[in-house]
Structure formats: C-alpha cells, structure tokens
Tab-separated table of C-alpha atoms in Angstrom:
chain	number	residue	atom	x	y	z
A	18	MET	CA	15.754	-19.773	31.800
A	19	ALA	CA	18.775	-20.518	33.588
A	20	VAL	CA	19.111	-18.836	36.747
A	21	PRO	CA	21.183	-16.179	36.871
A	22	LEU	CA	25.207	-17.259	38.489
A	23	THR	CA	25.258	-14.270	40.954
A	24	GLN	CA	21.582	-14.222	41.767
A	25	PHE	CA	22.215	-17.726	42.803
A	26	LEU	CA	25.565	-16.763	45.027
A	27	ALA	CA	23.562	-14.811	46.598
A	28	SER	CA	20.483	-16.250	47.806
A	29	SER	CA	22.476	-19.562	48.667
A	30	LYS	CA	24.535	-17.973	51.023
A	31	GLN	CA	21.943	-15.573	52.453
A	32	SER	CA	19.733	-18.765	52.812
A	33	TYR	CA	22.330	-20.713	54.057
A	34	LEU	CA	23.809	-18.254	56.935
A	35	ARG	CA	19.926	-17.546	57.511
A	36	ASP	CA	19.276	-21.592	58.240
A	37	ILE	CA	21.940	-22.054	59.955
A	38	LEU	CA	21.408	-19.555	63.158
A	39	ALA	CA	17.856	-21.088	62.829
A	40	ASN	CA	19.409	-24.716	63.502
A	41	ARG	CA	18.399	-25.517	60.073
A	42	GLY	CA	21.338	-26.552	58.138
A	43	LYS	CA	21.149	-29.959	58.433
A	44	GLU	CA	18.198	-29.428	55.171
A	45	TRP	CA	21.231	-27.788	53.081
A	46	THR	CA	23.779	-28.978	50.893
A	47	VAL	CA	27.231	-28.544	51.663
A	48	VAL	CA	29.242	-28.522	48.585
A	49	MET	CA	33.087	-28.553	48.550
A	50	GLY	CA	36.174	-28.085	46.825
A	51	ASN	CA	39.312	-28.775	48.130
A	52	GLU	CA	41.259	-26.388	50.525
A	53	ALA	CA	44.132	-25.302	47.825
A	54	GLY	CA	40.900	-22.966	46.449
A	55	ASP	CA	42.315	-23.451	42.809
A	56	LEU	CA	40.335	-22.322	40.065
A	57	ASP	CA	38.994	-26.065	39.358
A	58	THR	CA	38.505	-26.641	42.439
A	59	LEU	CA	36.165	-23.875	42.918
A	60	ALA	CA	34.369	-24.023	39.653
A	61	SER	CA	34.152	-27.190	40.410
A	62	SER	CA	31.826	-26.587	43.642
A	63	ILE	CA	30.104	-23.638	42.523
A	64	ALA	CA	28.827	-25.319	39.425
A	65	TYR	CA	27.364	-28.934	41.297
A	66	ALA	CA	26.104	-26.287	44.322
A	67	TYR	CA	24.368	-24.442	41.438
A	68	TYR	CA	23.372	-28.020	39.612
A	69	LEU	CA	21.615	-29.539	42.549
A	70	SER	CA	20.301	-26.109	43.502
A	71	THR	CA	18.843	-25.565	40.296
A	72	TYR	CA	18.338	-28.458	38.458
A	73	LYS	CA	17.238	-31.022	41.235
A	74	LYS	CA	16.043	-28.235	43.729
A	75	THR	CA	17.831	-29.690	46.315
A	76	GLN	CA	19.382	-26.812	48.648
A	77	SER	CA	22.944	-26.592	48.241
A	78	VAL	CA	25.580	-23.802	48.756
A	79	ALA	CA	29.558	-23.961	47.691
A	80	LEU	CA	32.045	-24.270	51.128
A	81	VAL	CA	35.147	-21.985	50.193
A	82	GLN	CA	37.287	-24.027	52.094
A	83	MET	CA	39.246	-21.064	53.107
A	84	ASP	CA	39.441	-17.167	54.560
A	85	ARG	CA	37.471	-14.345	52.960
A	86	ILE	CA	40.805	-12.803	53.803
A	87	ASP	CA	42.868	-15.527	51.381
A	88	ILE	CA	40.687	-15.146	48.318
A	89	ARG	CA	43.793	-11.827	47.275
A	90	LEU	CA	46.009	-15.277	47.057
A	91	ARG	CA	45.425	-16.176	43.405
A	92	ALA	CA	44.591	-13.520	41.199
A	93	GLU	CA	43.828	-16.199	37.894
A	94	ASN	CA	41.208	-17.074	40.093
A	95	LEU	CA	39.726	-13.683	40.439
A	96	TYR	CA	40.396	-13.197	36.834
A	97	ALA	CA	38.137	-16.560	36.030
A	98	LEU	CA	35.022	-15.102	38.304
A	99	SER	CA	34.998	-11.374	37.055
A	100	LEU	CA	34.646	-13.349	33.448
A	101	ALA	CA	31.960	-14.703	35.416
A	102	GLY	CA	29.777	-11.815	36.636
A	103	ILE	CA	30.979	-12.424	40.217
A	104	THR	CA	33.356	-9.357	41.063
A	105	ASP	CA	33.637	-8.688	45.042
A	106	PRO	CA	33.925	-12.814	45.577
A	107	ALA	CA	34.745	-11.571	48.841
A	108	SER	CA	30.699	-10.855	49.360
A	109	GLN	CA	29.618	-13.095	47.025
A	110	LEU	CA	30.911	-16.160	48.161
A	111	LEU	CA	30.814	-18.072	51.357
A	112	PHE	CA	34.036	-18.920	53.348
A	113	LEU	CA	34.640	-20.421	56.490
A	114	SER	CA	35.169	-17.274	57.861
A	115	ASP	CA	31.718	-16.736	57.152
A	116	LEU	CA	30.950	-19.652	60.032
A	117	SER	CA	31.298	-18.918	63.540
A	118	PRO	CA	34.661	-20.045	64.902
A	119	SER	CA	32.757	-23.635	66.324
A	120	ALA	CA	31.828	-25.245	62.507
A	121	SER	CA	35.080	-25.930	63.058
A	122	ASN	CA	34.448	-29.076	65.440
A	123	PRO	CA	32.464	-31.892	63.218
A	124	THR	CA	30.393	-32.148	66.892
A	125	THR	CA	28.947	-29.102	66.073
A	126	PHE	CA	29.252	-28.058	62.257
A	127	PRO	CA	25.973	-26.548	61.183
A	128	SER	CA	26.097	-29.506	58.341
A	129	ASN	CA	25.817	-32.811	57.921
A	130	LYS	CA	25.758	-34.289	53.944
A	131	PHE	CA	28.723	-32.962	51.905
A	132	ALA	CA	29.391	-33.595	47.932
A	133	LEU	CA	32.621	-33.463	47.311
A	134	VAL	CA	34.132	-32.134	43.991
A	135	ASP	CA	37.933	-31.702	43.235
A	136	HIS	CA	38.325	-34.429	46.160
A	137	ASN	CA	37.334	-38.061	47.293
A	138	LYS	CA	37.598	-37.861	51.243
A	139	LEU	CA	35.855	-35.656	53.841
A	140	ASP	CA	38.184	-33.832	55.623
A	141	PRO	CA	38.309	-34.970	59.315
A	142	ARG	CA	37.272	-31.263	60.574
A	143	TYR	CA	33.530	-32.258	58.636
A	144	GLU	CA	33.702	-35.525	59.995
A	145	SER	CA	30.748	-36.636	62.256
A	146	PRO	CA	28.462	-39.674	63.607
A	147	SER	CA	25.797	-37.924	61.178
A	148	ALA	CA	28.186	-36.854	58.566
A	149	VAL	CA	27.517	-38.499	55.612
A	150	VAL	CA	29.151	-37.710	52.122
A	151	THR	CA	26.242	-37.535	48.482
A	152	ALA	CA	28.187	-37.377	45.744
A	153	ILE	CA	31.710	-37.135	44.597
A	154	ILE	CA	33.495	-36.096	41.150
A	155	ASP	CA	36.916	-35.827	41.179
A	156	HIS	CA	40.110	-36.082	39.233
A	157	HIS	CA	42.417	-37.470	41.940
A	158	ALA	CA	43.332	-41.108	43.019
A	159	ASP	CA	40.840	-42.876	44.931
A	160	GLU	CA	41.450	-42.912	48.805
A	161	ALA	CA	38.636	-45.216	48.845
A	162	GLN	CA	36.077	-43.627	51.084
A	163	HIS	CA	32.281	-42.839	50.903
A	164	LEU	CA	30.954	-45.791	48.436
A	165	SER	CA	27.951	-45.488	48.653
A	166	ALA	CA	27.838	-41.233	47.363
A	167	ASP	CA	25.713	-40.693	44.214
A	168	PRO	CA	26.996	-39.635	41.737
A	169	ARG	CA	30.861	-41.238	42.475
A	170	ILE	CA	32.756	-40.503	39.416
A	171	ILE	CA	36.634	-40.694	39.893
A	172	GLN	CA	38.491	-40.791	36.855
A	173	GLU	CA	40.986	-39.331	34.902
A	174	ALA	CA	40.774	-36.223	33.469
A	175	GLY	CA	43.235	-32.688	33.389
A	176	SER	CA	40.666	-31.053	35.283
A	177	CYS	CA	37.689	-32.119	37.476
A	178	SER	CA	35.087	-29.560	35.918
A	179	SER	CA	35.519	-31.321	32.428
A	180	LEU	CA	34.094	-34.258	34.757
A	181	ILE	CA	32.017	-31.924	36.026
A	182	ALA	CA	30.756	-31.060	32.757
A	183	ASP	CA	30.352	-34.055	31.160
A	184	TYR	CA	28.276	-35.326	34.065
A	185	PHE	CA	25.845	-32.125	32.902
A	186	PHE	CA	26.277	-33.003	29.534
A	187	PRO	CA	26.654	-36.861	29.275
A	188	SER	CA	29.118	-38.534	27.141
A	189	THR	CA	30.207	-41.987	26.754
A	190	THR	CA	32.686	-41.770	29.207
A	191	THR	CA	30.721	-40.812	31.997
A	192	THR	CA	26.851	-41.927	33.582
A	193	GLY	CA	25.849	-38.891	33.517
A	194	GLN	CA	22.072	-37.300	33.539
A	195	ASP	CA	19.111	-40.262	33.196
A	196	GLU	CA	18.722	-39.317	28.833
A	197	ASN	CA	14.985	-38.768	29.664
A	198	GLU	CA	15.233	-35.692	32.040
A	199	THR	CA	14.909	-32.310	30.985
A	200	LYS	CA	18.168	-30.888	30.163
A	201	PHE	CA	20.647	-29.081	32.566
A	202	GLU	CA	20.358	-25.674	31.490
A	203	ILE	CA	23.683	-23.800	32.315
A	204	PRO	CA	23.843	-20.075	32.207
A	205	THR	CA	26.450	-18.176	30.206
A	206	GLU	CA	28.717	-16.925	33.032
A	207	LEU	CA	29.082	-21.097	34.166
A	208	ALA	CA	29.782	-22.416	31.380
A	209	THR	CA	32.741	-19.468	31.519
A	210	LEU	CA	34.036	-20.371	35.039
A	211	LEU	CA	34.629	-24.210	33.847
A	212	THR	CA	36.009	-23.354	30.541
A	213	CYS	CA	38.798	-21.489	32.212
A	214	ALA	CA	39.313	-23.879	34.731
A	215	MET	CA	39.808	-26.359	32.045
A	216	LEU	CA	42.310	-24.375	30.417
A	217	ILE	CA	44.132	-23.762	33.122
A	218	ASP	CA	44.203	-27.458	33.968
A	219	THR	CA	45.200	-28.367	30.730
A	220	ASN	CA	47.550	-25.253	28.902
A	221	GLY	CA	45.229	-24.382	26.607
A	222	LEU	CA	44.009	-28.422	25.757
A	223	LYS	CA	47.162	-28.755	24.503
A	224	PRO	CA	47.686	-31.646	22.001
A	225	LYS	CA	49.823	-34.494	24.498
A	226	GLY	CA	49.586	-33.190	27.407
A	227	LYS	CA	47.591	-33.146	30.333
A	228	ALA	CA	43.815	-32.993	28.495
A	229	GLN	CA	41.918	-36.188	27.904
A	230	THR	CA	39.052	-37.388	25.901
A	231	VAL	CA	36.196	-36.032	28.627
A	232	ASP	CA	38.427	-31.951	28.515
A	233	HIS	CA	38.162	-32.185	24.330
A	234	ILE	CA	34.466	-33.805	25.711
A	235	ALA	CA	33.616	-30.738	27.875
A	236	ALA	CA	35.306	-28.706	25.851
A	237	TYR	CA	32.594	-29.434	23.056
A	238	ASN	CA	30.146	-29.007	25.736
A	239	LEU	CA	31.192	-25.486	27.350
A	240	LEU	CA	32.226	-23.313	24.451
A	241	PRO	CA	29.191	-22.853	23.049
A	242	ARG	CA	27.528	-22.233	25.722
A	243	SER	CA	29.838	-19.719	27.332
A	244	SER	CA	30.996	-15.914	26.871
A	245	LEU	CA	33.704	-17.119	24.050
A	246	ALA	CA	31.403	-18.704	21.691
A	247	PRO	CA	30.887	-15.289	18.993
A	248	GLU	CA	34.483	-16.293	18.922
A	249	VAL	CA	34.711	-19.933	18.506
A	250	ASP	CA	32.055	-21.325	17.149
A	251	ALA	CA	32.669	-21.591	13.708
A	252	LEU	CA	36.132	-22.683	14.169
A	253	LEU	CA	35.605	-25.935	16.480
A	254	PRO	CA	36.144	-28.957	14.038
A	255	PRO	CA	33.037	-30.784	13.391
A	256	SER	CA	31.165	-32.228	16.477
A	257	LEU	CA	32.728	-34.974	18.490
A	258	THR	CA	30.379	-37.450	19.937
A	259	GLY	CA	32.746	-39.722	21.731
A	260	GLY	CA	36.055	-41.062	21.648
A	261	ASP	CA	39.515	-39.472	20.650
A	262	LEU	CA	39.683	-36.512	18.885
A	263	THR	CA	42.920	-36.840	16.253
A	264	ILE	CA	45.842	-34.587	16.502
A	265	GLU	CA	45.222	-32.720	13.864
A	266	GLN	CA	41.387	-32.004	15.705
A	267	GLN	CA	43.532	-31.252	19.006
A	268	GLU	CA	45.627	-28.918	17.716
A	269	GLN	CA	42.157	-27.563	15.772
A	270	VAL	CA	41.014	-26.527	18.850
A	271	HIS	CA	44.468	-26.021	20.595
A	272	ASP	CA	45.049	-23.147	17.901
A	273	ILE	CA	41.702	-21.188	18.540
A	274	PRO	CA	43.252	-17.638	19.121
A	275	ALA	CA	40.863	-16.592	21.494
A	276	LEU	CA	41.391	-19.823	23.697
A	277	GLN	CA	44.897	-18.837	23.608
A	278	GLN	CA	44.893	-15.472	24.309
A	279	LEU	CA	42.368	-16.858	27.478
A	280	THR	CA	44.557	-19.584	28.646
A	281	SER	CA	47.424	-17.432	28.499
A	282	THR	CA	46.203	-14.756	30.430
A	283	LEU	CA	45.285	-17.532	33.331
A	284	SER	CA	48.595	-18.829	33.241
A	285	THR	CA	50.484	-15.004	33.840
A	286	LYS	CA	47.955	-13.751	36.500
A	287	LYS	CA	48.564	-17.025	37.838
A	288	THR	CA	52.545	-17.337	38.230
A	289	ASP	CA	52.962	-13.943	38.650
A	290	LEU	CA	53.491	-13.669	42.937
A	291	SER	CA	55.254	-10.617	42.625
A	292	HIS	CA	52.961	-9.142	45.200
A	293	LEU	CA	52.907	-12.146	47.560
A	294	SER	CA	55.091	-12.931	50.797
A	295	THR	CA	56.878	-15.911	50.606
A	296	TYR	CA	54.635	-17.065	54.170
A	297	ASP	CA	51.163	-15.872	51.667
A	298	ILE	CA	53.526	-18.248	48.012
A	299	ILE	CA	53.834	-21.059	50.283
A	300	ARG	CA	50.666	-21.813	51.329
A	301	ARG	CA	48.869	-20.164	48.443
A	302	ASP	CA	48.345	-23.434	46.830
A	303	PHE	CA	48.381	-26.050	49.871
A	304	LYS	CA	46.588	-29.858	50.763
A	305	GLU	CA	47.076	-31.168	54.206
A	306	TYR	CA	46.690	-34.948	54.874
A	307	ALA	CA	46.215	-36.841	58.498
A	308	TYR	CA	48.433	-40.516	58.646
A	309	GLU	CA	48.442	-42.202	61.201
A	310	ILE	CA	51.820	-44.215	60.771
A	311	PRO	CA	53.344	-47.772	63.019
A	312	SER	CA	54.975	-46.600	65.987
A	313	SER	CA	58.054	-49.357	65.148
A	314	SER	CA	58.798	-46.790	62.155
A	315	VAL	CA	60.174	-44.585	63.833
A	316	SER	CA	60.247	-45.280	67.100
A	317	ALA	CA	61.105	-47.833	70.026
A	318	THR	CA	57.586	-48.587	70.517
A	319	GLU	CA	55.954	-51.425	68.937
A	320	GLY	CA	51.959	-51.877	68.508
A	321	GLU	CA	51.102	-48.420	68.673
A	322	LYS	CA	50.520	-46.037	66.147
A	323	ILE	CA	51.392	-41.677	66.368
A	324	ASN	CA	49.237	-39.664	64.539
A	325	ILE	CA	51.000	-37.528	62.265
A	326	LYS	CA	50.230	-33.947	60.068
A	327	ALA	CA	51.327	-33.530	56.204
A	328	GLY	CA	50.765	-30.890	53.883
A	329	LEU	CA	52.722	-30.103	50.009
A	330	SER	CA	52.341	-26.795	48.490
A	331	THR	CA	52.884	-26.134	45.364
A	332	VAL	CA	54.739	-23.312	44.009
A	333	PRO	CA	55.310	-21.769	40.424
A	334	LEU	CA	58.858	-20.650	40.883
A	335	PRO	CA	61.807	-21.600	40.209
A	336	LEU	CA	64.143	-22.116	43.900
A	337	GLU	CA	67.143	-19.925	43.153
A	338	GLY	CA	64.423	-16.387	43.335
A	339	ASP	CA	64.375	-13.856	46.231
A	340	TRP	CA	61.484	-15.484	46.732
A	341	ALA	CA	63.488	-18.585	48.616
A	342	ALA	CA	66.806	-16.438	49.266
A	343	ASP	CA	68.208	-15.458	52.769
A	344	GLY	CA	66.297	-17.635	55.119
A	345	LYS	CA	63.194	-17.031	53.990
A	346	LEU	CA	62.108	-20.107	52.224
A	347	LEU	CA	62.673	-22.041	55.582
A	348	ASN	CA	61.710	-19.478	58.592
A	349	SER	CA	58.573	-18.979	56.180
A	350	ALA	CA	57.571	-22.720	56.236
A	351	LEU	CA	58.460	-23.472	59.822
A	352	ASP	CA	55.827	-20.698	60.486
A	353	TRP	CA	53.229	-22.578	58.270
A	354	MET	CA	53.945	-26.003	60.028
A	355	ASP	CA	54.008	-24.659	63.547
A	356	ARG	CA	50.346	-23.111	62.203
A	357	ARG	CA	48.890	-25.944	60.682
A	358	GLY	CA	50.938	-28.810	63.177
A	359	LEU	CA	52.647	-30.000	60.567
A	360	SER	CA	55.357	-32.503	60.988
A	361	ILE	CA	56.483	-32.507	57.294
A	362	LEU	CA	55.912	-30.226	55.144
A	363	GLY	CA	56.821	-30.596	51.005
A	364	ILE	CA	57.178	-27.677	48.653
A	365	LEU	CA	57.078	-28.531	45.251
A	366	THR	CA	58.289	-26.186	42.300
A	367	THR	CA	57.289	-26.341	38.660
A	368	PHE	CA	58.276	-23.586	36.337
A	369	ARG	CA	60.123	-22.663	32.751
A	370	ALA	CA	64.181	-22.478	33.218
A	371	MET	CA	65.025	-20.203	29.829
A	372	LYS	CA	68.013	-21.465	28.741
A	373	HIS	CA	69.921	-20.964	25.336
A	374	GLY	CA	67.490	-18.916	23.949
A	375	ASP	CA	64.399	-21.009	24.174
A	376	LYS	CA	61.095	-18.824	24.081
A	377	LYS	CA	59.221	-21.439	25.722
A	378	GLY	CA	61.691	-22.746	27.932
A	379	LYS	CA	62.481	-25.636	29.479
A	380	HIS	CA	59.454	-27.487	32.556
A	381	GLU	CA	61.079	-28.119	35.220
A	382	ARG	CA	60.165	-29.098	39.117
A	383	GLU	CA	61.881	-29.237	42.391
A	384	GLN	CA	60.910	-30.166	45.788
A	385	VAL	CA	61.622	-29.046	49.453
A	386	TRP	CA	61.238	-31.043	52.111
A	387	ILE	CA	61.249	-29.864	55.668
A	388	VAL	CA	60.341	-32.767	58.337
A	389	ARG	CA	60.169	-31.430	62.480
A	390	SER	CA	59.865	-32.068	65.573
A	391	GLU	CA	57.992	-30.632	68.542
A	392	SER	CA	58.592	-31.959	72.548
A	393	PRO	CA	58.218	-33.912	73.875
A	394	GLU	CA	58.975	-35.755	70.674
A	395	SER	CA	63.059	-37.200	70.260
A	396	PRO	CA	65.701	-36.567	68.466
A	397	THR	CA	65.545	-40.189	67.823
A	398	PHE	CA	61.979	-40.109	66.293
A	399	LEU	CA	63.056	-36.327	64.097
A	400	ALA	CA	66.150	-38.965	62.131
A	401	ASN	CA	64.055	-41.751	62.352
A	402	LEU	CA	60.711	-40.051	60.718
A	403	ALA	CA	63.286	-37.802	58.063
A	404	ASN	CA	65.100	-40.536	57.214
A	405	LYS	CA	62.168	-43.102	56.076
A	406	LEU	CA	60.455	-39.956	54.419
A	407	PHE	CA	63.856	-38.800	52.241
A	408	ALA	CA	64.490	-42.728	51.892
A	409	GLY	CA	61.482	-43.460	50.477
A	410	LEU	CA	61.584	-40.437	47.982
A	411	GLU	CA	64.952	-41.492	46.746
A	412	ALA	CA	63.618	-44.511	45.868
A	413	SER	CA	60.845	-43.548	43.180
A	414	GLU	CA	61.101	-44.432	39.755
A	415	ASP	CA	58.072	-42.142	38.832
A	416	LEU	CA	59.820	-38.729	41.236
A	417	GLN	CA	63.418	-39.208	39.810
A	418	LEU	CA	64.999	-37.546	42.669
A	419	LYS	CA	68.145	-36.135	42.360
A	420	GLU	CA	69.700	-34.300	45.075
A	421	HIS	CA	69.697	-29.703	44.467
A	422	LYS	CA	73.337	-28.905	43.935
A	423	LYS	CA	72.514	-25.493	42.901
A	424	PHE	CA	70.173	-24.630	46.336
A	425	LYS	CA	70.399	-25.086	49.909
A	426	VAL	CA	68.934	-24.768	53.039
A	427	ASP	CA	71.080	-24.438	56.032
A	428	VAL	CA	69.186	-25.019	59.615
A	429	GLY	CA	72.176	-23.561	61.512
A	430	ASP	CA	72.563	-25.123	64.991
A	431	ARG	CA	68.777	-26.226	64.668
A	432	GLU	CA	67.935	-30.210	66.090
A	433	ASP	CA	64.810	-30.106	65.439
A	434	VAL	CA	64.390	-29.666	61.981
A	435	ARG	CA	65.777	-31.800	58.918
A	436	VAL	CA	65.663	-30.587	55.299
A	437	LYS	CA	66.535	-32.173	51.855
A	438	VAL	CA	66.033	-30.426	48.767
A	439	TYR	CA	65.760	-32.300	45.035
A	440	LYS	CA	65.663	-31.726	41.279
A	441	GLN	CA	62.812	-33.996	39.828
A	442	LYS	CA	63.853	-35.308	37.064
A	443	ASN	CA	60.255	-36.583	35.546
A	444	GLY	CA	58.304	-33.374	34.831
A	445	ASP	CA	55.245	-35.288	34.775
A	446	VAL	CA	54.597	-35.690	38.136
A	447	THR	CA	52.855	-33.325	39.650
A	448	ARG	CA	51.193	-33.220	43.323
A	449	LYS	CA	48.343	-35.671	42.154
A	450	GLY	CA	51.298	-37.866	42.268
A	451	VAL	CA	53.343	-36.874	44.905
A	452	ALA	CA	50.802	-37.360	47.521
A	453	PRO	CA	49.650	-40.951	46.867
A	454	LEU	CA	53.479	-41.573	47.475
A	455	LEU	CA	53.890	-39.760	50.104
A	456	ALA	CA	50.930	-41.955	52.490
A	457	LYS	CA	52.914	-45.067	50.763
A	458	ILE	CA	56.048	-43.885	52.612
A	459	LEU	CA	54.525	-43.575	55.854
A	460	VAL	CA	51.490	-45.879	56.433
A	461	GLY	CA	52.591	-48.420	54.253
C-alpha cells in the first residue's frame, strides 16, 4: 500500500532537519525544482522525492527554492496542493528559509547530493567540490551539465510532470523502470498533484497546443490513479500503448468536463494577481542566470571575463494595466534587481487580448528589458551591454520583436539605466526559448 503523501512530507522534513543538525545531511538526496516555483516544478520535486524515498529506499527530501512566506504568491499552487491534501504547505513543505542562513553558502550547505527536476543545471549556491547531481528529469534546453546523472532524461514535453509520470510508468517514449521491477505505487493525492501541473502547462491537453505524446501518455497513466478517476475513466479513449493520439482522440480527452473545469479553475487562479503588488508580480515567476561574458564585447579591456547576473520574470498580465502604470514597473523592477544583484532583467508578459467580441481573445506577448550598472562600472560598459542585448534580441527571427508603440518606460534623468519595450510577434516562444537566446547573445 502506498505511503500517504502528507505522511511522507511530514516525516522527510522533520527527519532531514533533525539530521542536518546532527551533521548527517550528506546522507540525504535533495530533490529540487527550479527557483521559479511554479506548479510543475513543485509537483515534480515532491513526486520524485517521494519515489526515491518510498520506492528506491533512498533518503530524499523535496526542497522548495523560495522563502516560506512566498508560497502565497501563487494561488494556483495553493489550490492544487490542497487537492493533494497539503492544506498547510507553509509548514508541510521544506523551504530555503527552513534552513540556516549559512545554507546558501556551498561550503556549508548541509547536503551534497542533488536530484534536479524541471531544470538541468545545479545552481551555483549548491556547488562545492563534493557536490554531485545524481538524477535529472527536465523539459528545458539541455545545458550539457552533470552527464553522469542517472537517470538523465531531458526531452521535449509540455510539462515536466509528464516526464516524471512517464518515468514512474514507462512507455515507449522514455527509459523508466526496469520491466522486472515491482511496479511503483503512487498515492491518489500525488497523481492528482501531477495531473494539475500537467493540465495547467498544456492548457488541459489542448490539441495542437503544447502537449506532446509523452503528455498524453502521462494523462492515461495519471488520471485513473487520481481523484478525478470516477469522472474520467469512462470518457477516456481506448488505452494508449505508445505513439501519437489522433486529433479526434486528443479532442476527446481535452473535452472531458472534469478536466476542462479543473484546468479553468487553475488558470483563473494563476492569472488573478489582484492581491499582489507590482514588486511581488515581478518576482512571482522569476528565474536567475549567471554569465561570464567576454570583456571585449562590453569594454575596452581585452582577454578578461566579466561576471554578470540576469533574470527573466514571466507575468500573465498585459503591460497596459494598473500594475505597470505610473512608474510602478520600473521602480519595482529596479528594487528587485538591487536585491538580486542583476545587471539585466527581462519581464515577459503573456495574456489574451479581448478584441472585437472574441470570447477567448488573441494570445499576445510583450517584453520589457532593463539594463542597469552600478559603480564603478562606467557609462561605456552600460551602453555597450545594453546595445549588445537589444541588438541581439531585435535580430532574433524566432521572437520577431517590434518596438511597443503604446507602452513606454520613462527613466527620467537616470544615467545608470537603459530600457526597451517590445511587442513579441511570435507568441509561441516562452521563457524556455528566451533563456537560451539570452545566453547566446551575452556569451556567444
């Protein structure tokens, strides 16, 4: 019988915190999603830690890479967690703020074994001479790190949670459990949590959308094991053994009322940010990147490298809204850049514009890029860095950026800031596509 999910979370958190006080943290594998903390990354980390602990008998704990107080920034996470029985996530989950302040230092972080889900490169804060990445399951661009990780599954998918499910219940698309092994038993609550993440990332498995074959297969494996089973079992098409579903079969799954209702509820909660400040909206869905760029590309100095940090925030709101009006966007963005030590911040909006009575609206994307410098960096450095970034972005055939004619950001008499605002004509490119482009522009 499967171990209840809430029992696992309580036990692993308490035991891990107790063991690190006794200097036994290196006996544990820390499973982490990315720092954005979206539902997919949260569900994937919880699920893989549960699998390692209960099935592989490896002491594992899921670490949420944020402060405990920041769990409130994502209403869709709170709702999905509640469906999985996690009604008090602030106390039930393990957050960075549960560890000592010195834990952010790689020489003092209490553990050195990591499993990465929903990203595939260990953050520098966890690196140390003894650090090892034991496993990777991810759907982002491969950064070619940690090649000895086992499993090391990096493939295209609408949701990382689908790859997790496919690893638990192997199909023809990935290499999962050995066929001779005892089958993994997943609790209903965990199957429900993974289902929520899969639905919100694929718009309810919408045909011709983000969902891939592996996402559809995951649906067949997760739905009968989830709390939705009584409402969906009789409505699913014939069992899938591998390969693509026909468009008709995809529509059949997408049109199941219970799935549509759950997807709608999650999406509504995700886009309702009325309770958040502009500062919170910017940091709510944020990822940070570190780059070592050639000094010759931004200054007169030859043969040296300059280390900078950049960040990408995804915001499900249009720029023409109260959250970004009257200088609030720039002031809040600069406050966040100061806190994180960023030289570059990209704010990527995604929303549906309601026009001409269209009930669904047209999907649109915008981008705001802010470049700033700190003393003793010279104005020349700032100008060169900004020009390098803006030129690279505007040359991208994938993004198809055009200068935003309606929304402007006034920097006043500030000489330490450069800003550009764009309309993104290709709405298919998400942060997953922008991040590799940013690295290519800055590093080459």
